[in-house]
Short mmCIF file of C-alpha atoms in Angstrom, two decimals:
data_model
loop_
_atom_site.label_atom_id
_atom_site.label_comp_id
_atom_site.label_asym_id
_atom_site.label_seq_id
_atom_site.Cartn_x
_atom_site.Cartn_y
_atom_site.Cartn_z
CA MET A 1 -55.03 -46.90 -95.43
CA GLU A 2 -53.09 -43.88 -96.66
CA LEU A 3 -49.66 -43.63 -95.10
CA THR A 4 -48.51 -40.51 -93.25
CA THR A 5 -45.37 -39.01 -94.77
CA VAL A 6 -42.27 -38.68 -92.60
CA LYS A 7 -42.50 -34.89 -92.92
CA ASP A 8 -46.14 -34.82 -91.80
CA ALA A 9 -45.53 -37.29 -88.98
CA LEU A 10 -42.74 -35.15 -87.59
CA GLU A 11 -44.84 -31.98 -87.87
CA ILE A 12 -47.70 -33.62 -85.96
CA ILE A 13 -45.33 -34.79 -83.25
CA LEU A 14 -43.72 -31.36 -82.87
CA LYS A 15 -47.13 -29.70 -82.62
CA ASN A 16 -47.79 -31.96 -79.66
CA ALA A 17 -44.71 -31.08 -77.64
CA GLU A 18 -45.26 -30.58 -73.90
CA ASP A 19 -43.84 -28.20 -71.30
CA PHE A 20 -43.04 -30.18 -68.15
CA GLY A 21 -42.21 -27.15 -66.04
CA VAL A 22 -39.10 -26.04 -64.18
CA GLU A 23 -37.23 -27.38 -61.18
CA GLU A 24 -34.27 -26.09 -59.17
CA ILE A 25 -31.37 -28.49 -58.69
CA ASP A 26 -27.80 -28.49 -57.41
CA PHE A 27 -25.53 -27.00 -60.09
CA LEU A 28 -23.28 -30.08 -60.05
CA GLU A 29 -26.25 -32.25 -61.03
CA SER A 30 -27.20 -30.06 -64.00
CA LEU A 31 -24.86 -31.49 -66.66
CA GLY A 32 -26.86 -32.23 -69.82
CA ARG A 33 -29.98 -30.46 -68.59
CA ILE A 34 -31.64 -27.41 -70.15
CA LEU A 35 -31.14 -24.11 -68.32
CA LYS A 36 -34.38 -22.25 -67.62
CA GLU A 37 -32.99 -18.96 -66.31
CA LYS A 38 -30.42 -16.51 -67.55
CA ILE A 39 -27.13 -16.39 -65.65
CA VAL A 40 -25.70 -12.91 -65.08
CA ALA A 41 -22.34 -11.70 -63.83
CA ASP A 42 -22.51 -10.87 -60.14
CA ARG A 43 -19.44 -8.63 -60.56
CA ASP A 44 -16.95 -7.60 -63.25
CA PHE A 45 -14.91 -10.33 -64.98
CA PRO A 46 -12.15 -10.23 -63.95
CA PRO A 47 -13.17 -8.50 -60.72
CA PHE A 48 -9.84 -6.63 -60.46
CA ASN A 49 -6.83 -5.77 -62.59
CA ARG A 50 -5.34 -9.25 -62.70
CA VAL A 51 -1.68 -10.17 -63.16
CA SER A 52 -1.41 -12.54 -66.14
CA MET A 53 2.30 -13.48 -65.94
CA ASP A 54 4.64 -14.26 -63.05
CA GLY A 55 7.13 -11.38 -62.77
CA ILE A 56 7.44 -7.90 -61.30
CA ALA A 57 4.84 -5.13 -61.21
CA ILE A 58 6.29 -1.71 -62.01
CA SER A 59 5.32 1.82 -62.99
CA SER A 60 5.65 2.09 -66.79
CA GLU A 61 6.32 5.79 -66.31
CA ALA A 62 9.39 5.00 -64.18
CA PHE A 63 10.66 2.60 -66.87
CA ASN A 64 10.09 5.17 -69.61
CA ASN A 65 11.98 7.70 -67.52
CA GLY A 66 15.04 5.47 -67.78
CA ILE A 67 14.82 3.20 -64.72
CA ARG A 68 15.97 -0.36 -65.54
CA SER A 69 16.80 -1.81 -62.13
CA PHE A 70 14.01 -1.91 -59.57
CA LYS A 71 14.37 -2.65 -55.90
CA ILE A 72 11.89 -5.31 -54.77
CA GLU A 73 9.52 -4.08 -52.05
CA GLY A 74 7.55 -7.33 -51.57
CA ILE A 75 5.51 -10.09 -53.19
CA GLN A 76 1.91 -9.85 -54.35
CA ALA A 77 0.58 -13.41 -54.17
CA ALA A 78 -2.63 -14.64 -55.78
CA GLY A 79 -5.43 -14.48 -53.24
CA SER A 80 -3.67 -11.88 -51.07
CA PRO A 81 -4.99 -8.36 -50.37
CA GLN A 82 -3.71 -5.67 -52.71
CA LEU A 83 -0.30 -4.21 -51.87
CA SER A 84 0.82 -0.66 -52.67
CA LEU A 85 4.12 0.30 -54.28
CA LYS A 86 5.62 2.83 -51.91
CA ILE A 87 8.40 4.19 -54.12
CA THR A 88 7.74 4.67 -57.84
CA GLU A 89 11.24 3.51 -58.84
CA ASN A 90 10.80 0.20 -57.01
CA CYS A 91 8.80 -2.92 -57.92
CA ILE A 92 6.71 -5.67 -56.35
CA GLU A 93 7.01 -9.28 -57.40
CA ALA A 94 3.56 -10.37 -58.64
CA MET A 95 2.20 -13.85 -59.31
CA THR A 96 -0.25 -14.95 -62.01
CA GLY A 97 -3.82 -14.43 -60.82
CA ALA A 98 -2.89 -11.83 -58.22
CA VAL A 99 -4.41 -8.37 -58.03
CA LEU A 100 -2.16 -5.75 -59.62
CA PRO A 101 -0.51 -3.72 -56.82
CA LYS A 102 -1.49 -0.07 -56.41
CA ASN A 103 0.76 2.49 -58.09
CA THR A 104 1.86 -0.07 -60.72
CA ASP A 105 0.50 -0.47 -64.24
CA ALA A 106 2.67 -3.07 -65.98
CA VAL A 107 4.13 -6.52 -65.36
CA VAL A 108 7.44 -7.79 -66.73
CA GLN A 109 7.74 -11.59 -66.73
CA TYR A 110 10.58 -13.34 -64.93
CA GLU A 111 12.07 -14.59 -68.21
CA LEU A 112 13.03 -10.99 -69.08
CA LEU A 113 14.56 -10.19 -65.68
CA THR A 114 17.82 -10.57 -63.87
CA ILE A 115 17.31 -10.64 -60.11
CA GLU A 116 20.28 -10.08 -57.81
CA ASN A 117 20.63 -8.56 -54.32
CA ASN A 118 16.86 -7.93 -54.01
CA SER A 119 16.85 -5.92 -57.24
CA ALA A 120 15.28 -6.81 -60.60
CA THR A 121 16.90 -5.56 -63.82
CA VAL A 122 14.66 -5.46 -66.89
CA ASP A 123 16.02 -6.67 -70.22
CA LEU A 124 13.57 -4.81 -72.46
CA ASP A 125 13.63 -1.73 -74.67
CA ALA A 126 10.04 -0.74 -74.01
CA VAL A 127 7.25 -1.38 -71.52
CA LYS A 128 3.62 -0.62 -72.34
CA GLU A 129 0.95 0.49 -69.91
CA PHE A 130 -1.01 -2.54 -68.62
CA GLN A 131 1.43 -4.98 -70.22
CA ASN A 132 0.63 -8.53 -68.98
CA VAL A 133 -2.39 -7.23 -67.06
CA HIS A 134 -5.91 -8.60 -67.54
CA LEU A 135 -7.97 -5.46 -66.95
CA LYS A 136 -10.96 -5.40 -64.61
CA GLY A 137 -14.23 -5.95 -66.49
CA LEU A 138 -12.49 -6.69 -69.80
CA ASP A 139 -14.30 -10.03 -70.25
CA ARG A 140 -17.74 -9.13 -68.86
CA LYS A 141 -19.28 -6.32 -66.83
CA GLN A 142 -21.42 -6.79 -63.74
CA HIS A 143 -25.02 -7.71 -64.72
CA ASP A 144 -23.98 -8.87 -68.22
CA VAL A 145 -25.78 -12.04 -69.32
CA LEU A 146 -23.20 -14.84 -69.27
CA ILE A 147 -25.48 -17.75 -70.21
CA PRO A 148 -28.87 -17.28 -71.90
CA LYS A 149 -31.97 -19.23 -70.96
CA ASP A 150 -32.57 -22.52 -72.84
CA THR A 151 -28.88 -23.42 -72.99
CA LEU A 152 -27.85 -27.08 -72.93
CA ILE A 153 -25.61 -27.26 -69.86
CA SER A 154 -22.06 -28.53 -70.37
CA ALA A 155 -18.96 -28.46 -68.17
CA ALA A 156 -18.33 -24.88 -69.37
CA GLU A 157 -21.67 -23.68 -68.01
CA ILE A 158 -21.11 -25.50 -64.72
CA SER A 159 -17.80 -23.65 -64.35
CA VAL A 160 -19.63 -20.34 -64.83
CA PHE A 161 -22.29 -21.33 -62.27
CA ALA A 162 -19.52 -21.86 -59.75
CA THR A 163 -17.81 -18.59 -60.67
CA VAL A 164 -20.95 -16.50 -60.08
CA GLY A 165 -22.01 -18.41 -56.97
CA LYS A 166 -25.03 -20.21 -58.46
CA ALA A 167 -25.18 -23.24 -56.17
CA LYS A 168 -28.74 -23.97 -57.39
CA VAL A 169 -29.93 -23.55 -60.98
CA LYS A 170 -33.34 -23.71 -62.64
CA VAL A 171 -33.64 -26.36 -65.34
CA ALA A 172 -36.40 -27.91 -67.44
CA LYS A 173 -38.12 -30.77 -65.65
CA GLN A 174 -37.68 -34.07 -67.39
CA PRO A 175 -40.74 -36.02 -68.49
CA LYS A 176 -41.61 -39.11 -66.51
CA VAL A 177 -41.24 -41.94 -69.03
CA MET A 178 -42.28 -45.59 -69.06
CA ILE A 179 -40.84 -47.88 -71.76
CA VAL A 180 -43.03 -50.92 -72.42
CA SER A 181 -42.28 -54.11 -74.33
CA THR A 182 -44.98 -56.64 -75.15
CA GLY A 183 -45.02 -60.21 -76.37
CA ASN A 184 -44.89 -63.77 -75.07
CA GLU A 185 -41.69 -64.42 -77.01
CA LEU A 186 -39.53 -62.12 -74.87
CA VAL A 187 -37.51 -63.13 -71.82
CA GLU A 188 -35.20 -61.17 -69.52
CA VAL A 189 -31.55 -60.51 -70.35
CA ASP A 190 -30.27 -62.89 -67.67
CA GLN A 191 -32.48 -65.79 -68.79
CA ILE A 192 -31.77 -68.54 -71.30
CA PRO A 193 -34.39 -68.27 -74.06
CA ALA A 194 -36.10 -71.30 -75.50
CA GLU A 195 -35.77 -71.91 -79.24
CA HIS A 196 -38.97 -69.91 -79.87
CA GLN A 197 -37.96 -66.99 -77.61
CA ILE A 198 -35.60 -64.02 -77.65
CA ARG A 199 -34.23 -61.72 -74.97
CA ARG A 200 -35.64 -58.24 -74.44
CA SER A 201 -33.32 -55.78 -76.14
CA ASN A 202 -35.42 -52.96 -77.60
CA VAL A 203 -36.40 -51.51 -74.24
CA TYR A 204 -32.76 -51.30 -73.20
CA ALA A 205 -31.82 -49.60 -76.45
CA LEU A 206 -34.55 -47.06 -75.70
CA VAL A 207 -33.38 -46.68 -72.09
CA SER A 208 -29.88 -45.91 -73.37
CA LEU A 209 -31.11 -43.49 -76.04
CA LEU A 210 -33.13 -41.59 -73.42
CA ASP A 211 -30.23 -41.67 -71.00
CA LYS A 212 -28.26 -39.62 -73.56
CA LEU A 213 -30.94 -36.96 -73.02
CA HIS A 214 -30.52 -37.38 -69.24
CA ILE A 215 -34.00 -38.90 -68.98
CA LYS A 216 -34.13 -41.79 -66.52
CA ALA A 217 -36.87 -44.01 -67.90
CA GLU A 218 -38.52 -46.99 -66.25
CA THR A 219 -39.33 -50.24 -68.05
CA ALA A 220 -42.06 -52.87 -67.99
CA HIS A 221 -43.04 -55.96 -69.95
CA ILE A 222 -46.63 -57.02 -70.61
CA LEU A 223 -47.77 -60.34 -72.08
CA ASP A 224 -50.06 -60.49 -75.12
CA ASP A 225 -53.33 -60.43 -73.22
CA LYS A 226 -55.90 -57.68 -73.83
CA GLU A 227 -57.18 -57.46 -70.27
CA THR A 228 -53.69 -57.35 -68.79
CA LEU A 229 -52.55 -54.82 -71.38
CA THR A 230 -55.59 -52.63 -70.75
CA SER A 231 -55.36 -52.54 -66.96
CA THR A 232 -51.58 -52.10 -66.90
CA ILE A 233 -51.48 -49.37 -69.57
CA GLU A 234 -54.35 -47.53 -67.88
CA GLY A 235 -52.21 -47.33 -64.73
CA PHE A 236 -49.23 -46.10 -66.73
CA LEU A 237 -51.30 -43.37 -68.39
CA ASN A 238 -52.26 -42.08 -64.94
CA GLU A 239 -48.70 -42.11 -63.60
CA TYR A 240 -46.38 -41.19 -66.50
CA ASP A 241 -46.04 -38.28 -68.92
CA VAL A 242 -44.81 -40.38 -71.83
CA LEU A 243 -45.27 -44.01 -72.82
CA LEU A 244 -42.89 -45.59 -75.31
CA PHE A 245 -43.97 -48.97 -76.70
CA SER A 246 -41.91 -51.38 -78.73
CA GLY A 247 -43.96 -53.92 -80.64
CA ALA A 248 -47.60 -55.02 -81.11
CA VAL A 249 -48.57 -52.09 -83.37
CA SER A 250 -48.79 -53.76 -86.78
CA LYS A 251 -51.54 -56.04 -88.18
CA GLY A 252 -50.71 -59.31 -86.45
CA LYS A 253 -53.29 -61.34 -84.51
CA PHE A 254 -51.65 -60.31 -81.22
CA ASP A 255 -50.87 -56.67 -82.08
CA PHE A 256 -53.31 -55.28 -79.53
CA ILE A 257 -51.67 -51.94 -78.68
CA PRO A 258 -53.64 -49.65 -81.08
CA GLU A 259 -56.97 -51.18 -80.01
CA VAL A 260 -56.12 -51.00 -76.31
CA LEU A 261 -54.95 -47.39 -76.56
CA ASN A 262 -58.13 -46.46 -78.42
CA ASN A 263 -60.26 -48.11 -75.74
CA LEU A 264 -58.39 -46.16 -73.06
CA GLY A 265 -59.22 -42.85 -74.74
CA VAL A 266 -55.83 -42.17 -76.32
CA GLN A 267 -56.41 -40.19 -79.51
CA LYS A 268 -54.61 -41.64 -82.52
CA LEU A 269 -52.88 -38.84 -84.41
CA PHE A 270 -51.43 -41.17 -87.02
CA HIS A 271 -50.70 -44.85 -87.58
CA GLN A 272 -48.31 -46.10 -90.28
CA VAL A 273 -45.66 -43.86 -91.74
CA LYS A 274 -44.30 -43.86 -95.28
CA GLN A 275 -40.85 -45.06 -94.23
CA ARG A 276 -38.60 -48.08 -93.90
CA PRO A 277 -37.79 -49.29 -91.37
CA GLY A 278 -40.57 -48.34 -88.95
CA LYS A 279 -43.66 -48.19 -91.16
CA PRO A 280 -46.21 -49.36 -88.46
CA PHE A 281 -45.30 -46.51 -86.08
CA TRP A 282 -48.32 -45.23 -84.04
CA PHE A 283 -48.52 -41.86 -82.26
CA GLY A 284 -51.24 -40.43 -80.05
CA LYS A 285 -52.23 -38.21 -77.11
CA LYS A 286 -54.55 -38.30 -74.13
CA GLN A 287 -54.73 -34.78 -72.71
CA HIS A 288 -51.11 -34.06 -71.70
CA LYS A 289 -50.00 -37.68 -71.96
CA THR A 290 -47.98 -38.62 -75.05
CA VAL A 291 -47.71 -42.11 -76.55
CA PHE A 292 -45.07 -43.28 -79.02
CA ALA A 293 -45.75 -46.87 -80.16
CA PHE A 294 -42.81 -48.05 -82.22
CA PRO A 295 -42.69 -51.23 -84.32
CA GLY A 296 -41.04 -54.17 -82.59
CA ASN A 297 -38.22 -54.81 -85.04
CA PRO A 298 -35.03 -53.57 -83.33
CA VAL A 299 -33.82 -51.18 -86.03
CA SER A 300 -37.36 -49.78 -86.43
CA THR A 301 -37.54 -48.95 -82.74
CA PHE A 302 -34.03 -47.50 -82.75
CA VAL A 303 -34.38 -45.16 -85.72
CA SER A 304 -37.93 -44.10 -84.81
CA CYS A 305 -36.80 -42.97 -81.37
CA LEU A 306 -34.02 -40.87 -82.89
CA LYS A 307 -36.16 -39.45 -85.69
CA TYR A 308 -39.29 -38.67 -83.68
CA PHE A 309 -38.85 -38.82 -79.89
CA TYR A 310 -35.61 -36.81 -79.87
CA PRO A 311 -37.05 -33.82 -81.80
CA TRP A 312 -40.24 -33.98 -79.70
CA TYR A 313 -38.10 -33.73 -76.56
CA TYR A 314 -36.00 -30.87 -77.97
CA LYS A 315 -39.15 -28.94 -78.85
CA SER A 316 -40.66 -29.65 -75.42
CA VAL A 317 -37.68 -28.13 -73.58
CA ASN A 318 -37.25 -25.34 -76.17
CA LEU A 319 -33.90 -26.61 -77.42
CA GLU A 320 -32.88 -26.15 -81.04
CA ILE A 321 -33.32 -29.34 -83.06
CA PRO A 322 -29.94 -30.29 -84.59
CA LEU A 323 -29.88 -30.71 -88.37
CA ASP A 324 -26.95 -32.63 -89.84
CA GLU A 325 -26.10 -33.64 -93.40
CA ALA A 326 -23.64 -35.97 -95.07
CA VAL A 327 -22.48 -36.81 -98.59
CA LEU A 328 -23.43 -40.23 -99.98
CA SER A 329 -20.09 -41.87 -100.83
CA GLU A 330 -21.40 -44.36 -103.42
CA ASP A 331 -24.43 -44.90 -105.61
CA PHE A 332 -27.39 -46.55 -103.87
CA TYR A 333 -30.67 -48.01 -105.16
CA PHE A 334 -33.90 -48.40 -103.19
CA LYS A 335 -37.10 -49.20 -105.07
CA PRO A 336 -40.14 -48.81 -102.72
CA ASN A 337 -41.80 -45.39 -102.65
CA LEU A 338 -40.84 -44.87 -99.00
CA THR A 339 -38.44 -42.67 -97.05
CA TYR A 340 -35.51 -44.97 -96.34
CA PHE A 341 -33.29 -44.69 -93.29
CA LEU A 342 -30.05 -46.14 -94.60
CA GLN A 343 -27.48 -47.33 -92.07
CA VAL A 344 -24.11 -45.74 -92.84
CA LYS A 345 -20.55 -45.45 -91.66
CA LEU A 346 -19.25 -41.87 -91.38
CA THR A 347 -15.86 -40.54 -92.42
CA GLN A 348 -14.45 -37.02 -92.52
CA GLU A 349 -12.53 -36.02 -95.64
CA GLU A 350 -11.27 -32.51 -96.40
CA GLY A 351 -13.93 -30.92 -94.22
CA GLU A 352 -16.81 -32.96 -95.68
CA LEU A 353 -18.76 -35.68 -93.85
CA TYR A 354 -19.19 -38.79 -96.02
CA ALA A 355 -21.71 -41.60 -95.49
CA THR A 356 -20.95 -45.11 -96.72
CA PRO A 357 -23.85 -47.62 -96.78
CA ILE A 358 -23.57 -50.58 -94.42
CA ALA A 359 -25.42 -53.57 -95.81
CA GLY A 360 -27.79 -55.17 -93.33
CA LYS A 361 -30.42 -57.89 -93.32
CA GLY A 362 -33.44 -55.68 -92.67
CA SER A 363 -35.14 -54.07 -89.67
CA GLY A 364 -34.53 -57.12 -87.50
CA ASP A 365 -30.77 -56.99 -87.95
CA LEU A 366 -29.88 -55.38 -84.63
CA ALA A 367 -26.23 -56.47 -84.82
CA ASN A 368 -25.72 -54.38 -87.96
CA LEU A 369 -26.14 -51.21 -85.89
CA VAL A 370 -22.80 -51.96 -84.26
CA ASP A 371 -21.09 -51.45 -87.63
CA ALA A 372 -22.89 -48.18 -88.41
CA ASP A 373 -22.66 -44.64 -87.06
CA ALA A 374 -25.85 -43.06 -88.35
CA PHE A 375 -28.92 -43.23 -90.57
CA LEU A 376 -28.90 -41.37 -93.88
CA GLU A 377 -32.44 -40.18 -94.67
CA LEU A 378 -33.23 -40.88 -98.32
CA PRO A 379 -36.42 -39.22 -99.66
CA ASP A 380 -39.46 -41.13 -100.93
CA ASP A 381 -39.53 -39.48 -104.36
CA SER A 382 -36.61 -41.34 -105.91
CA THR A 383 -35.16 -44.81 -106.34
CA ASN A 384 -31.63 -44.00 -107.52
CA PHE A 385 -29.42 -42.07 -105.14
CA THR A 386 -26.25 -40.73 -106.68
CA LYS A 387 -22.78 -40.63 -105.17
CA GLY A 388 -21.90 -37.09 -104.07
CA THR A 389 -25.47 -36.09 -103.19
CA ILE A 390 -26.07 -34.51 -99.77
CA PHE A 391 -28.84 -35.94 -97.53
CA PRO A 392 -30.03 -35.37 -93.94
CA ILE A 393 -28.39 -37.63 -91.40
CA ILE A 394 -29.34 -38.91 -87.95
CA LYS A 395 -26.23 -39.67 -85.92
CA PHE A 396 -26.19 -42.13 -83.03
CA ARG A 397 -22.42 -42.05 -82.42
#
């Protein structure tokens, strides 16, 4: 069987992205979600001439006419209605964030004042119009777009939602995902495995990887029995948007997943990719249902999710797919004619990101991931990779 290249596999996956629609949620629950409406200013920013330093508000004309000592008429506090300066030669104490009093156009900070007997003397040679004043509408005008559609929501966006009174925001709906492990050798995390068994770990790695995308996935485990696999997976295909499998996709006697999926009408779009780790990866569709069947070795599952599911999700919600690169810090040799996802440790030196290979024991060496930060993607057209060469990188820290 001819292997699908990594490039072709990714292109096929991206062509099969899905739009899961839009939902409206509380703005405080939107962190990490994808905004599906533009946010506009409901008024000017700032909405008034805003005092930007604690001090006194004066008429710059009075100062430039020689006045240096100003009688204090009152205090303009932040959040209080706008006061008016009654006498041009006087002043009003004004606090940071307050509206600039009427008939004043400059603020002199307390550090440059001497205040005695309800009079403020200015220790300055010159005062400019609108000194220490944040002018109305300087940042944004009413109806300006503050946040464009398809923005990944961070704390900054949430702050803007609050500022413009957006208690509810429209975001991309998340896909409903089921993560499935198979195999008689797997037991639960809280169980003591027999000598021939291991604990389930891949599904929880996938749960955590999807959680970073704010997707709350469910999990299930199915034993290596065709009838059980068929009936259970059929139910999942009816209920979920995406199925992620870990294991049972290679050529072993109990690797039933490709056959079962075929029997259930899931169209295979490719099976086996020209890469290591993760060569047996299977991908298919049934109408609007998407199936990623990753190999069962832990590192294979891990890197395949990052390389393929993440970009598929970004494309589905119309988010730009991040592209990162790093410099190989030492010579590396890899003989097979496959794309190799090399585990690396990252360091920053003089503005450059360097990747140092972390030796592992193969795709089953889950513990080695703890020592690495990323996968460096080495192309399939070479065997010798030279120190100082730049390659694509898939970060997981």
